[in-house]
N, CA, C and O atoms as a DFTB+ gen file, in Angstrom:
676 C
 N C O
     1  1     -15.300      16.446     110.667
     2  2     -15.891      15.126     110.749
     3  2     -15.710      14.360     109.438
     4  3     -15.396      13.170     109.442
     5  1     -15.909      15.053     108.328
     6  2     -15.762      14.409     107.031
     7  2     -14.320      13.985     106.808
     8  3     -14.059      12.887     106.316
     9  1     -13.372      14.864     107.174
    10  2     -11.953      14.538     107.010
    11  2     -11.562      13.361     107.900
    12  3     -10.850      12.459     107.457
    13  1     -12.016      13.363     109.137
    14  2     -11.712      12.244     110.040
    15  2     -12.287      10.949     109.491
    16  3     -11.648       9.898     109.543
    17  1     -13.507      11.038     108.961
    18  2     -14.144       9.845     108.424
    19  2     -13.346       9.269     107.266
    20  3     -13.246       8.050     107.130
    21  1     -12.782      10.123     106.436
    22  2     -12.028       9.618     105.288
    23  2     -10.753       8.898     105.723
    24  3     -10.261       8.021     105.013
    25  1     -10.221       9.265     106.884
    26  2      -9.020       8.575     107.396
    27  2      -9.377       7.288     108.136
    28  3      -8.518       6.431     108.343
    29  1     -10.630       7.154     108.531
    30  2     -11.174       5.959     109.197
    31  2     -10.427       5.560     110.471
    32  3     -10.413       4.386     110.840
    33  1      -9.809       6.531     111.141
    34  2      -9.072       6.201     112.358
    35  2     -10.003       5.923     113.540
    36  3      -9.624       5.195     114.458
    37  1     -11.196       6.482     113.536
    38  2     -12.100       6.291     114.671
    39  2     -13.224       5.303     114.343
    40  3     -14.101       5.067     115.175
    41  1     -13.204       4.730     113.147
    42  2     -14.228       3.766     112.775
    43  2     -13.795       2.377     113.235
    44  3     -12.716       1.912     112.866
    45  1     -14.620       1.713     114.033
    46  2     -14.243       0.376     114.492
    47  2     -14.257      -0.635     113.349
    48  3     -15.009      -0.488     112.385
    49  1     -13.437      -1.637     113.465
    50  2     -13.431      -2.730     112.500
    51  2     -14.497      -3.722     112.933
    52  3     -14.430      -4.269     114.034
    53  1     -15.470      -3.956     112.079
    54  2     -16.518      -4.929     112.373
    55  2     -17.150      -5.404     111.078
    56  3     -16.661      -5.085     109.993
    57  1     -18.228      -6.160     111.181
    58  2     -18.853      -6.738     109.990
    59  2     -19.386      -5.671     109.034
    60  3     -19.480      -5.918     107.832
    61  1     -19.729      -4.514     109.537
    62  2     -20.238      -3.441     108.685
    63  2     -19.115      -2.701     107.968
    64  3     -19.252      -2.337     106.800
    65  1     -18.017      -2.482     108.663
    66  2     -16.934      -1.684     108.085
    67  2     -15.851      -2.516     107.401
    68  3     -15.005      -1.963     106.699
    69  1     -15.863      -3.834     107.595
    70  2     -14.858      -4.680     106.957
    71  2     -15.038      -4.761     105.440
    72  3     -14.069      -4.953     104.705
    73  1     -16.255      -4.615     104.985
    74  2     -16.515      -4.650     103.551
    75  2     -16.268      -3.269     102.958
    76  3     -16.481      -2.263     103.635
    77  1     -15.824      -3.203     101.712
    78  2     -15.516      -1.896     101.114
    79  2     -16.768      -1.050     100.906
    80  3     -17.846      -1.562     100.604
    81  1     -16.596       0.251     101.075
    82  2     -17.684       1.198     100.847
    83  2     -17.930       1.337      99.353
    84  3     -17.033       1.126      98.537
    85  1     -19.149       1.692      99.015
    86  2     -19.505       1.899      97.610
    87  2     -18.708       3.052      97.027
    88  3     -18.341       3.992      97.731
    89  1     -18.451       2.966      95.751
    90  2     -17.756       4.042      95.047
    91  2     -18.685       5.248      94.932
    92  3     -19.885       5.154      95.191
    93  1     -18.116       6.363      94.544
    94  2     -18.833       7.629      94.535
    95  2     -20.076       7.602      93.639
    96  3     -21.106       8.168      94.006
    97  1     -20.000       6.959      92.480
    98  2     -21.151       6.899      91.580
    99  2     -22.337       6.190      92.210
   100  3     -23.461       6.690      92.169
   101  1     -22.085       5.028      92.790
   102  2     -23.165       4.273      93.449
   103  2     -23.660       5.027      94.676
   104  3     -24.856       5.023      94.971
   105  1     -22.745       5.674      95.389
   106  2     -23.130       6.447      96.565
   107  2     -24.078       7.577      96.179
   108  3     -25.104       7.780      96.830
   109  1     -23.741       8.307      95.131
   110  2     -24.588       9.412      94.679
   111  2     -25.947       8.919      94.192
   112  3     -26.982       9.479      94.553
   113  1     -25.940       7.883      93.383
   114  2     -27.202       7.347      92.853
   115  2     -28.084       6.797      93.975
   116  3     -29.293       7.029      93.990
   117  1     -27.486       6.081      94.897
   118  2     -28.257       5.531      96.014
   119  2     -28.751       6.648      96.926
   120  3     -29.840       6.552      97.490
   121  1     -27.956       7.709      97.073
   122  2     -28.387       8.858      97.867
   123  2     -29.601       9.543      97.260
   124  3     -30.521       9.932      97.979
   125  1     -29.609       9.691      95.944
   126  2     -30.767      10.306      95.264
   127  2     -31.980       9.381      95.356
   128  3     -33.089       9.836      95.638
   129  1     -31.772       8.087      95.119
   130  2     -32.848       7.112      95.292
   131  2     -33.345       7.139      96.746
   132  3     -34.545       7.053      97.008
   133  1     -32.405       7.260      97.670
   134  2     -32.748       7.318      99.083
   135  2     -33.585       8.531      99.432
   136  3     -34.457       8.460     100.299
   137  1     -33.327       9.647      98.761
   138  2     -34.126      10.861      98.957
   139  2     -35.575      10.608      98.539
   140  3     -36.502      10.966      99.266
   141  1     -35.772       9.995      97.371
   142  2     -37.124       9.695      96.891
   143  2     -37.823       8.763      97.882
   144  3     -38.986       8.970      98.229
   145  1     -37.105       7.742      98.329
   146  2     -37.667       6.828      99.323
   147  2     -38.011       7.534     100.619
   148  3     -39.053       7.260     101.214
   149  1     -37.148       8.443     101.067
   150  2     -37.392       9.185     102.307
   151  2     -38.645      10.041     102.201
   152  3     -39.422      10.128     103.152
   153  1     -38.844      10.673     101.050
   154  2     -40.047      11.494     100.857
   155  2     -41.297      10.616     100.919
   156  3     -42.279      10.973     101.569
   157  1     -41.256       9.476     100.247
   158  2     -42.406       8.571     100.267
   159  2     -42.670       8.034     101.673
   160  3     -43.819       7.960     102.109
   161  1     -41.609       7.662     102.375
   162  2     -41.749       7.170     103.751
   163  2     -42.348       8.255     104.646
   164  3     -43.222       7.976     105.467
   165  1     -41.878       9.479     104.486
   166  2     -42.391      10.582     105.292
   167  2     -43.879      10.815     105.022
   168  3     -44.647      11.037     105.958
   169  1     -44.289      10.767     103.767
   170  2     -45.704      10.965     103.419
   171  2     -46.566       9.871     104.044
   172  3     -47.590      10.160     104.663
   173  1     -46.152       8.622     103.882
   174  2     -46.923       7.502     104.430
   175  2     -46.980       7.583     105.955
   176  3     -48.054       7.446     106.540
   177  1     -45.838       7.803     106.601
   178  2     -45.797       7.845     108.067
   179  2     -46.622       9.003     108.618
   180  3     -47.310       8.841     109.626
   181  1     -46.567      10.157     107.980
   182  2     -47.371      11.297     108.452
   183  2     -48.860      11.002     108.314
   184  3     -49.650      11.357     109.189
   185  1     -49.244      10.356     107.216
   186  2     -50.655      10.008     107.042
   187  2     -51.105       8.971     108.064
   188  3     -52.216       9.060     108.586
   189  1     -50.258       7.993     108.354
   190  2     -50.591       6.999     109.375
   191  2     -50.742       7.679     110.734
   192  3     -51.693       7.407     111.465
   193  1     -49.808       8.558     111.068
   194  2     -49.915       9.290     112.344
   195  2     -51.199      10.114     112.410
   196  3     -51.846      10.189     113.454
   197  1     -51.557      10.725     111.296
   198  2     -52.778      11.527     111.275
   199  2     -54.014      10.640     111.442
   200  3     -54.901      10.942     112.239
   201  1     -54.061       9.552     110.686
   202  2     -55.225       8.669     110.746
   203  2     -55.385       7.993     112.104
   204  3     -56.502       7.866     112.604
   205  1     -54.280       7.560     112.700
   206  2     -54.357       6.836     113.971
   207  2     -54.416       7.749     115.193
   208  3     -55.132       7.465     116.152
   209  1     -53.666       8.838     115.155
   210  2     -53.512       9.664     116.359
   211  2     -53.938      11.112     116.179
   212  3     -53.829      11.913     117.108
   213  1     -54.423      11.454     114.985
   214  2     -54.805      12.838     114.671
   215  2     -53.666      13.825     114.894
   216  3     -53.876      14.974     115.282
   217  1     -52.451      13.339     114.636
   218  2     -51.266      14.208     114.730
   219  2     -51.319      15.211     113.591
   220  3     -51.725      14.859     112.484
   221  1     -50.919      16.447     113.837
   222  2     -50.880      17.406     112.725
   223  2     -49.874      16.944     111.675
   224  3     -48.844      16.353     111.999
   225  1     -50.190      17.222     110.419
   226  2     -49.318      16.804     109.332
   227  2     -48.058      17.661     109.297
   228  3     -47.033      17.233     108.766
   229  1     -48.124      18.849     109.849
   230  2     -46.974      19.758     109.876
   231  2     -46.119      19.442     111.102
   232  3     -46.639      19.241     112.200
   233  1     -44.825      19.400     110.904
   234  2     -43.887      19.158     111.995
   235  2     -43.524      20.477     112.673
   236  3     -43.081      21.420     112.018
   237  1     -43.715      20.534     113.985
   238  2     -43.318      21.735     114.738
   239  2     -41.828      22.004     114.579
   240  3     -41.401      23.151     114.440
   241  1     -41.054      20.945     114.600
   242  2     -39.605      21.049     114.450
   243  2     -39.248      21.749     113.137
   244  3     -38.431      22.670     113.116
   245  1     -39.865      21.304     112.053
   246  2     -39.609      21.902     110.742
   247  2     -40.059      23.357     110.713
   248  3     -39.364      24.213     110.167
   249  1     -41.215      23.638     111.297
   250  2     -41.731      25.012     111.312
   251  2     -40.795      25.959     112.064
   252  3     -40.566      27.085     111.621
   253  1     -40.260      25.513     113.187
   254  2     -39.323      26.339     113.955
   255  2     -38.065      26.619     113.144
   256  3     -37.577      27.748     113.109
   257  1     -37.545      25.583     112.492
   258  2     -36.335      25.755     111.688
   259  2     -36.563      26.682     110.497
   260  3     -35.705      27.501     110.165
   261  1     -37.712      26.550     109.863
   262  2     -38.010      27.425     108.731
   263  2     -38.220      28.867     109.185
   264  3     -37.842      29.801     108.478
   265  1     -38.818      29.051     110.357
   266  2     -38.986      30.390     110.906
   267  2     -37.628      31.025     111.221
   268  3     -37.412      32.206     110.950
   269  1     -36.726      30.241     111.789
   270  2     -35.366      30.737     112.047
   271  2     -34.674      31.146     110.750
   272  3     -33.965      32.152     110.701
   273  1     -34.889      30.353     109.705
   274  2     -34.263      30.662     108.421
   275  2     -34.850      31.933     107.812
   276  3     -34.143      32.695     107.153
   277  1     -36.137      32.157     108.034
   278  2     -36.743      33.410     107.555
   279  2     -36.077      34.618     108.207
   280  3     -35.847      35.642     107.564
   281  1     -35.773      34.477     109.491
   282  2     -35.144      35.590     110.219
   283  2     -33.641      35.667     109.981
   284  3     -33.078      36.759     109.902
   285  1     -32.992      34.515     109.866
   286  2     -31.543      34.451     109.684
   287  2     -31.245      33.583     108.461
   288  3     -31.064      32.373     108.598
   289  1     -31.193      34.175     107.280
   290  2     -31.074      33.399     106.036
   291  2     -29.908      32.411     105.995
   292  3     -30.027      31.361     105.364
   293  1     -28.797      32.713     106.644
   294  2     -27.671      31.779     106.592
   295  2     -27.939      30.493     107.381
   296  3     -27.175      29.533     107.282
   297  1     -29.014      30.475     108.157
   298  2     -29.394      29.267     108.887
   299  2     -29.765      28.133     107.926
   300  3     -29.795      26.965     108.314
   301  1     -30.045      28.487     106.681
   302  2     -30.392      27.483     105.673
   303  2     -29.275      26.440     105.521
   304  3     -29.542      25.273     105.233
   305  1     -28.018      26.877     105.717
   306  2     -26.897      25.938     105.630
   307  2     -26.967      24.904     106.748
   308  3     -26.571      23.753     106.562
   309  1     -27.467      25.311     107.899
   310  2     -27.632      24.369     109.006
   311  2     -28.650      23.297     108.642
   312  3     -28.432      22.113     108.898
   313  1     -29.756      23.712     108.047
   314  2     -30.820      22.771     107.700
   315  2     -30.387      21.815     106.595
   316  3     -30.637      20.612     106.669
   317  1     -29.740      22.360     105.574
   318  2     -29.454      21.559     104.386
   319  2     -28.132      20.794     104.474
   320  3     -28.021      19.699     103.923
   321  1     -27.139      21.347     105.152
   322  2     -25.821      20.704     105.157
   323  2     -25.411      20.210     106.541
   324  3     -25.191      19.015     106.737
   325  1     -25.310      21.119     107.489
   326  2     -24.726      20.758     108.785
   327  2     -25.557      19.749     109.572
   328  3     -25.001      18.796     110.118
   329  1     -26.864      19.932     109.642
   330  2     -27.697      18.994     110.406
   331  2     -27.665      17.585     109.811
   332  3     -27.455      16.628     110.555
   333  1     -27.865      17.419     108.500
   334  2     -27.797      16.051     107.964
   335  2     -26.431      15.389     108.159
   336  3     -26.362      14.201     108.474
   337  1     -25.353      16.142     107.975
   338  2     -24.015      15.567     108.153
   339  2     -23.822      15.134     109.603
   340  3     -23.402      14.008     109.869
   341  1     -24.127      16.023     110.530
   342  2     -23.942      15.711     111.947
   343  2     -24.850      14.566     112.391
   344  3     -24.406      13.647     113.079
   345  1     -26.114      14.625     111.996
   346  2     -27.052      13.584     112.426
   347  2     -26.676      12.219     111.861
   348  3     -26.793      11.211     112.557
   349  1     -26.232      12.175     110.632
   350  2     -25.845      10.883     110.061
   351  2     -24.572      10.341     110.709
   352  3     -24.443       9.132     110.901
   353  1     -23.637      11.221     111.045
   354  2     -22.448      10.757     111.774
   355  2     -22.824      10.205     113.144
   356  3     -22.309       9.167     113.560
   357  1     -23.709      10.886     113.836
   358  2     -24.079      10.453     115.188
   359  2     -24.959       9.207     115.145
   360  3     -24.624       8.188     115.748
   361  1     -26.083       9.287     114.432
   362  2     -27.078       8.215     114.508
   363  2     -26.737       6.995     113.667
   364  3     -27.060       5.877     114.067
   365  1     -26.108       7.168     112.539
   366  2     -25.756       6.022     111.714
   367  2     -24.305       5.608     111.922
   368  3     -24.044       4.466     112.298
   369  1     -23.365       6.500     111.688
   370  2     -21.943       6.131     111.748
   371  2     -21.548       5.698     113.169
   372  3     -20.917       4.656     113.346
   373  1     -21.909       6.477     114.153
   374  2     -21.494       6.151     115.519
   375  2     -22.351       5.046     116.128
   376  3     -21.828       4.006     116.528
   377  1     -23.657       5.261     116.200
   378  2     -24.511       4.313     116.917
   379  2     -24.625       2.981     116.172
   380  3     -24.355       1.927     116.747
   381  1     -25.020       3.021     114.910
   382  2     -25.200       1.765     114.165
   383  2     -23.883       1.007     114.067
   384  3     -23.838      -0.195     114.330
   385  1     -22.814       1.698     113.692
   386  2     -21.525       1.024     113.517
   387  2     -21.048       0.375     114.809
   388  3     -20.493      -0.724     114.780
   389  1     -21.258       1.039     115.938
   390  2     -20.767       0.492     117.195
   391  2     -21.648      -0.628     117.748
   392  3     -21.177      -1.433     118.551
   393  1     -22.911      -0.695     117.336
   394  2     -23.811      -1.718     117.878
   395  2     -24.007      -2.930     116.964
   396  3     -24.477      -3.973     117.421
   397  1     -23.657      -2.809     115.690
   398  2     -24.025      -3.825     114.706
   399  2     -23.531      -5.231     115.059
   400  3     -24.291      -6.185     114.899
   401  1     -22.319      -5.395     115.522
   402  2     -21.835      -6.736     115.840
   403  2     -22.426      -7.279     117.137
   404  3     -22.555      -8.492     117.301
   405  1     -22.779      -6.397     118.048
   406  2     -23.337      -6.846     119.327
   407  2     -24.795      -7.288     119.204
   408  3     -25.190      -8.286     119.808
   409  1     -25.598      -6.553     118.425
   410  2     -27.036      -6.856     118.371
   411  2     -27.584      -7.018     116.951
   412  3     -28.797      -7.133     116.773
   413  1     -26.731      -7.030     115.962
   414  2     -27.167      -7.202     114.575
   415  2     -27.609      -5.888     113.952
   416  3     -27.843      -4.897     114.643
   417  1     -27.716      -5.907     112.643
   418  2     -28.061      -4.690     111.914
   419  2     -29.462      -4.208     112.236
   420  3     -29.675      -3.007     112.403
   421  1     -30.414      -5.111     112.326
   422  2     -31.796      -4.706     112.609
   423  2     -31.883      -4.075     113.999
   424  3     -32.535      -3.045     114.171
   425  1     -31.241      -4.675     114.972
   426  2     -31.248      -4.113     116.327
   427  2     -30.555      -2.764     116.393
   428  3     -31.061      -1.826     117.007
   429  1     -29.391      -2.672     115.756
   430  2     -28.640      -1.412     115.755
   431  2     -29.431      -0.310     115.055
   432  3     -29.490       0.820     115.540
   433  1     -30.037      -0.638     113.920
   434  2     -30.832       0.346     113.180
   435  2     -32.057       0.778     113.977
   436  3     -32.439       1.948     113.955
   437  1     -32.673      -0.173     114.683
   438  2     -33.863       0.146     115.478
   439  2     -33.517       1.073     116.641
   440  3     -34.222       2.053     116.882
   441  1     -32.452       0.775     117.353
   442  2     -32.039       1.638     118.465
   443  2     -31.664       3.020     117.947
   444  3     -32.058       4.031     118.529
   445  1     -30.914       3.069     116.867
   446  2     -30.530       4.338     116.266
   447  2     -31.766       5.138     115.857
   448  3     -31.836       6.342     116.099
   449  1     -32.742       4.468     115.235
   450  2     -33.960       5.144     114.780
   451  2     -34.793       5.664     115.951
   452  3     -35.366       6.751     115.874
   453  1     -34.857       4.895     117.023
   454  2     -35.605       5.343     118.205
   455  2     -34.962       6.596     118.817
   456  3     -35.655       7.554     119.159
   457  1     -33.665       6.575     118.946
   458  2     -32.965       7.739     119.505
   459  2     -33.108       8.936     118.562
   460  3     -33.286      10.066     119.017
   461  1     -33.031       8.694     117.262
   462  2     -33.206       9.735     116.244
   463  2     -34.589      10.367     116.388
   464  3     -34.716      11.591     116.351
   465  1     -35.622       9.548     116.551
   466  2     -36.995      10.048     116.687
   467  2     -37.168      10.856     117.971
   468  3     -37.783      11.922     117.959
   469  1     -36.633      10.357     119.060
   470  2     -36.742      11.060     120.342
   471  2     -35.977      12.380     120.292
   472  3     -36.435      13.385     120.835
   473  1     -34.827      12.380     119.648
   474  2     -34.006      13.594     119.573
   475  2     -34.704      14.716     118.811
   476  3     -34.453      15.890     119.084
   477  1     -35.568      14.379     117.865
   478  2     -36.270      15.422     117.115
   479  2     -37.386      16.067     117.930
   480  3     -37.808      17.180     117.618
   481  1     -37.868      15.393     118.958
   482  2     -38.678      15.989     120.013
   483  2     -39.893      16.793     119.534
   484  3     -40.141      17.887     120.041
   485  1     -40.647      16.269     118.572
   486  2     -41.885      16.979     118.231
   487  2     -43.094      16.056     118.122
   488  3     -44.132      16.444     117.586
   489  1     -42.956      14.833     118.632
   490  2     -44.090      13.921     118.680
   491  2     -44.268      13.051     117.441
   492  3     -45.045      12.097     117.481
   493  1     -43.591      13.339     116.364
   494  2     -43.720      12.549     115.138
   495  2     -42.746      11.362     115.171
   496  3     -41.864      11.238     114.322
   497  1     -42.930      10.503     116.167
   498  2     -42.010       9.391     116.376
   499  2     -42.033       8.383     115.224
   500  3     -40.993       7.836     114.856
   501  1     -43.201       8.143     114.664
   502  2     -43.287       7.207     113.545
   503  2     -42.555       7.761     112.318
   504  3     -41.855       7.025     111.622
   505  1     -42.719       9.045     112.061
   506  2     -42.055       9.671     110.911
   507  2     -40.542       9.598     111.075
   508  3     -39.843       9.080     110.204
   509  1     -40.040      10.115     112.189
   510  2     -38.587      10.154     112.366
   511  2     -38.002       8.760     112.571
   512  3     -36.887       8.485     112.126
   513  1     -38.740       7.881     113.238
   514  2     -38.265       6.508     113.409
   515  2     -38.164       5.782     112.080
   516  3     -37.190       5.074     111.825
   517  1     -39.176       5.958     111.228
   518  2     -39.156       5.339     109.899
   519  2     -38.010       5.884     109.057
   520  3     -37.323       5.131     108.365
   521  1     -37.810       7.195     109.119
   522  2     -36.704       7.800     108.378
   523  2     -35.361       7.300     108.913
   524  3     -34.436       7.048     108.141
   525  1     -35.261       7.159     110.230
   526  2     -34.032       6.637     110.826
   527  2     -33.725       5.225     110.343
   528  3     -32.571       4.904     110.059
   529  1     -34.748       4.380     110.248
   530  2     -34.545       3.028     109.720
   531  2     -34.123       3.071     108.255
   532  3     -33.243       2.319     107.837
   533  1     -34.748       3.947     107.480
   534  2     -34.409       4.072     106.052
   535  2     -32.964       4.531     105.870
   536  3     -32.228       3.976     105.054
   537  1     -32.563       5.553     106.638
   538  2     -31.194       6.049     106.511
   539  2     -30.184       4.978     106.949
   540  3     -29.093       4.886     106.386
   541  1     -30.545       4.178     107.942
   542  2     -29.676       3.067     108.352
   543  2     -29.550       2.048     107.224
   544  3     -28.463       1.527     106.972
   545  1     -30.655       1.764     106.549
   546  2     -30.621       0.836     105.420
   547  2     -29.704       1.366     104.319
   548  3     -28.921       0.610     103.742
   549  1     -29.801       2.657     104.030
   550  2     -28.949       3.244     102.989
   551  2     -27.474       3.126     103.364
   552  3     -26.632       2.827     102.516
   553  1     -27.169       3.360     104.628
   554  2     -25.789       3.232     105.107
   555  2     -25.323       1.783     104.975
   556  3     -24.221       1.518     104.493
   557  1     -26.166       0.855     105.404
   558  2     -25.821      -0.566     105.325
   559  2     -25.628      -1.012     103.875
   560  3     -24.707      -1.768     103.566
   561  1     -26.495      -0.540     103.001
   562  2     -26.471      -0.951     101.597
   563  2     -25.169      -0.564     100.896
   564  3     -24.640      -1.331     100.091
   565  1     -24.651       0.637     101.208
   566  2     -23.458       1.117     100.515
   567  2     -22.207       1.108     101.382
   568  3     -21.094       1.264     100.878
   569  1     -22.390       0.925     102.692
   570  2     -21.262       0.999     103.635
   571  2     -20.580       2.366     103.565
   572  3     -19.410       2.500     103.922
   573  1     -21.308       3.365     103.110
   574  2     -20.759       4.704     102.940
   575  2     -21.700       5.697     103.606
   576  3     -22.857       5.825     103.204
   577  1     -21.217       6.391     104.610
   578  2     -22.055       7.320     105.371
   579  2     -22.524       8.490     104.521
   580  3     -23.497       9.160     104.867
   581  1     -21.841       8.739     103.413
   582  2     -22.266       9.829     102.522
   583  2     -23.635       9.546     101.901
   584  3     -24.360      10.482     101.562
   585  1     -23.993       8.287     101.748
   586  2     -25.272       7.947     101.119
   587  2     -26.463       8.477     101.915
   588  3     -27.282       9.203     101.351
   589  1     -26.597       8.144     103.212
   590  2     -27.727       8.726     103.936
   591  2     -27.584      10.245     104.127
   592  3     -28.586      10.946     104.266
   593  1     -26.360      10.746     104.134
   594  2     -26.176      12.205     104.215
   595  2     -26.788      12.891     103.001
   596  3     -27.449      13.920     103.133
   597  1     -26.567      12.321     101.820
   598  2     -27.114      12.893     100.594
   599  2     -28.638      12.850     100.628
   600  3     -29.294      13.853     100.350
   601  1     -29.199      11.702     100.964
   602  2     -30.658      11.564     101.020
   603  2     -31.258      12.524     102.049
   604  3     -32.265      13.179     101.780
   605  1     -30.646      12.603     103.207
   606  2     -31.118      13.452     104.302
   607  2     -31.028      14.930     103.900
   608  3     -31.960      15.699     104.134
   609  1     -29.905      15.319     103.297
   610  2     -29.715      16.715     102.883
   611  2     -30.725      17.108     101.804
   612  3     -31.291      18.200     101.856
   613  1     -30.954      16.235     100.837
   614  2     -31.932      16.533      99.789
   615  2     -33.343      16.642     100.371
   616  3     -34.119      17.507      99.967
   617  1     -33.670      15.761     101.321
   618  2     -34.986      15.824     101.956
   619  2     -35.155      17.140     102.723
   620  3     -36.202      17.782     102.640
   621  1     -34.126      17.533     103.464
   622  2     -34.193      18.799     104.187
   623  2     -34.265      19.984     103.229
   624  3     -34.968      20.958     103.496
   625  1     -33.540      19.902     102.118
   626  2     -33.582      20.975     101.119
   627  2     -34.988      21.104     100.538
   628  3     -35.473      22.212     100.307
   629  1     -35.637      19.962     100.304
   630  2     -37.000      20.007      99.791
   631  2     -37.946      20.677     100.792
   632  3     -38.825      21.448     100.408
   633  1     -37.755      20.373     102.076
   634  2     -38.581      20.997     103.112
   635  2     -38.348      22.497     103.179
   636  3     -39.260      23.266     103.484
   637  1     -37.123      22.903     102.892
   638  2     -36.757      24.320     102.963
   639  2     -36.912      25.035     101.624
   640  3     -36.541      26.202     101.499
   641  1     -37.457      24.342     100.621
   642  2     -37.571      24.901      99.279
   643  2     -38.294      26.253      99.222
   644  3     -37.836      27.144      98.507
   645  1     -39.398      26.439      99.943
   646  2     -40.053      27.754      99.890
   647  2     -39.128      28.892     100.357
   648  3     -39.100      29.963      99.751
   649  1     -38.394      28.653     101.410
   650  2     -37.491      29.680     101.915
   651  2     -36.286      29.821     100.996
   652  3     -35.812      30.932     100.756
   653  1     -35.797      28.718     100.491
   654  2     -34.672      28.734      99.565
   655  2     -35.019      29.559      98.322
   656  3     -34.193      30.327      97.829
   657  1     -36.239      29.396      97.823
   658  2     -36.642      30.171      96.639
   659  2     -36.761      31.655      96.962
   660  3     -36.463      32.494      96.112
   661  1     -37.197      31.996      98.192
   662  2     -37.246      33.398      98.611
   663  2     -35.841      33.992      98.685
   664  3     -35.623      35.131      98.271
   665  1     -34.888      33.217      99.213
   666  2     -33.525      33.710      99.343
   667  2     -32.870      33.940      97.988
   668  3     -32.093      34.880      97.817
   669  1     -33.186      33.076      97.027
   670  2     -32.594      33.202      95.696
   671  2     -33.169      34.396      94.945
   672  3     -32.451      35.086      94.221
   673  1     -34.472      34.638      95.121
   674  2     -35.102      35.749      94.378
   675  2     -35.007      37.082      95.060
   676  3     -35.497      38.081      94.533
């Protein structure tokens, strides 16, 4: 997927892709900034869900993935690398890029975020929807899909930090 993306043969030409993508330095910096923003968004959204709907602060989805990693340590690569890369290609690169000219960036990001939230399937729709909007913003800001991938991967790595530290020690 990464190699295909670099050749841009399957990326449609539109208002989002016609402008040049950010260079690697800006992409990395924005990805790290995006990670900090994602953590803050997740904290706020989880608290709002708890206050309004008494949703548990712990995500069932995250707990299942961490349990799998406890049993199968190499699953950590799925959480930290493969899932963020695949999800950003699907929800941002494919959905947002293909819808942006038809319904605008806000509409494309909203549809992408809704599908992203539903796909995570654990009831934390506000959390995943907010993160989906944030990752769409990061993609739009740099025109580089690597930016939300970096933010997403760092966020997942932070969630997996307890298991990651067990694997290292």
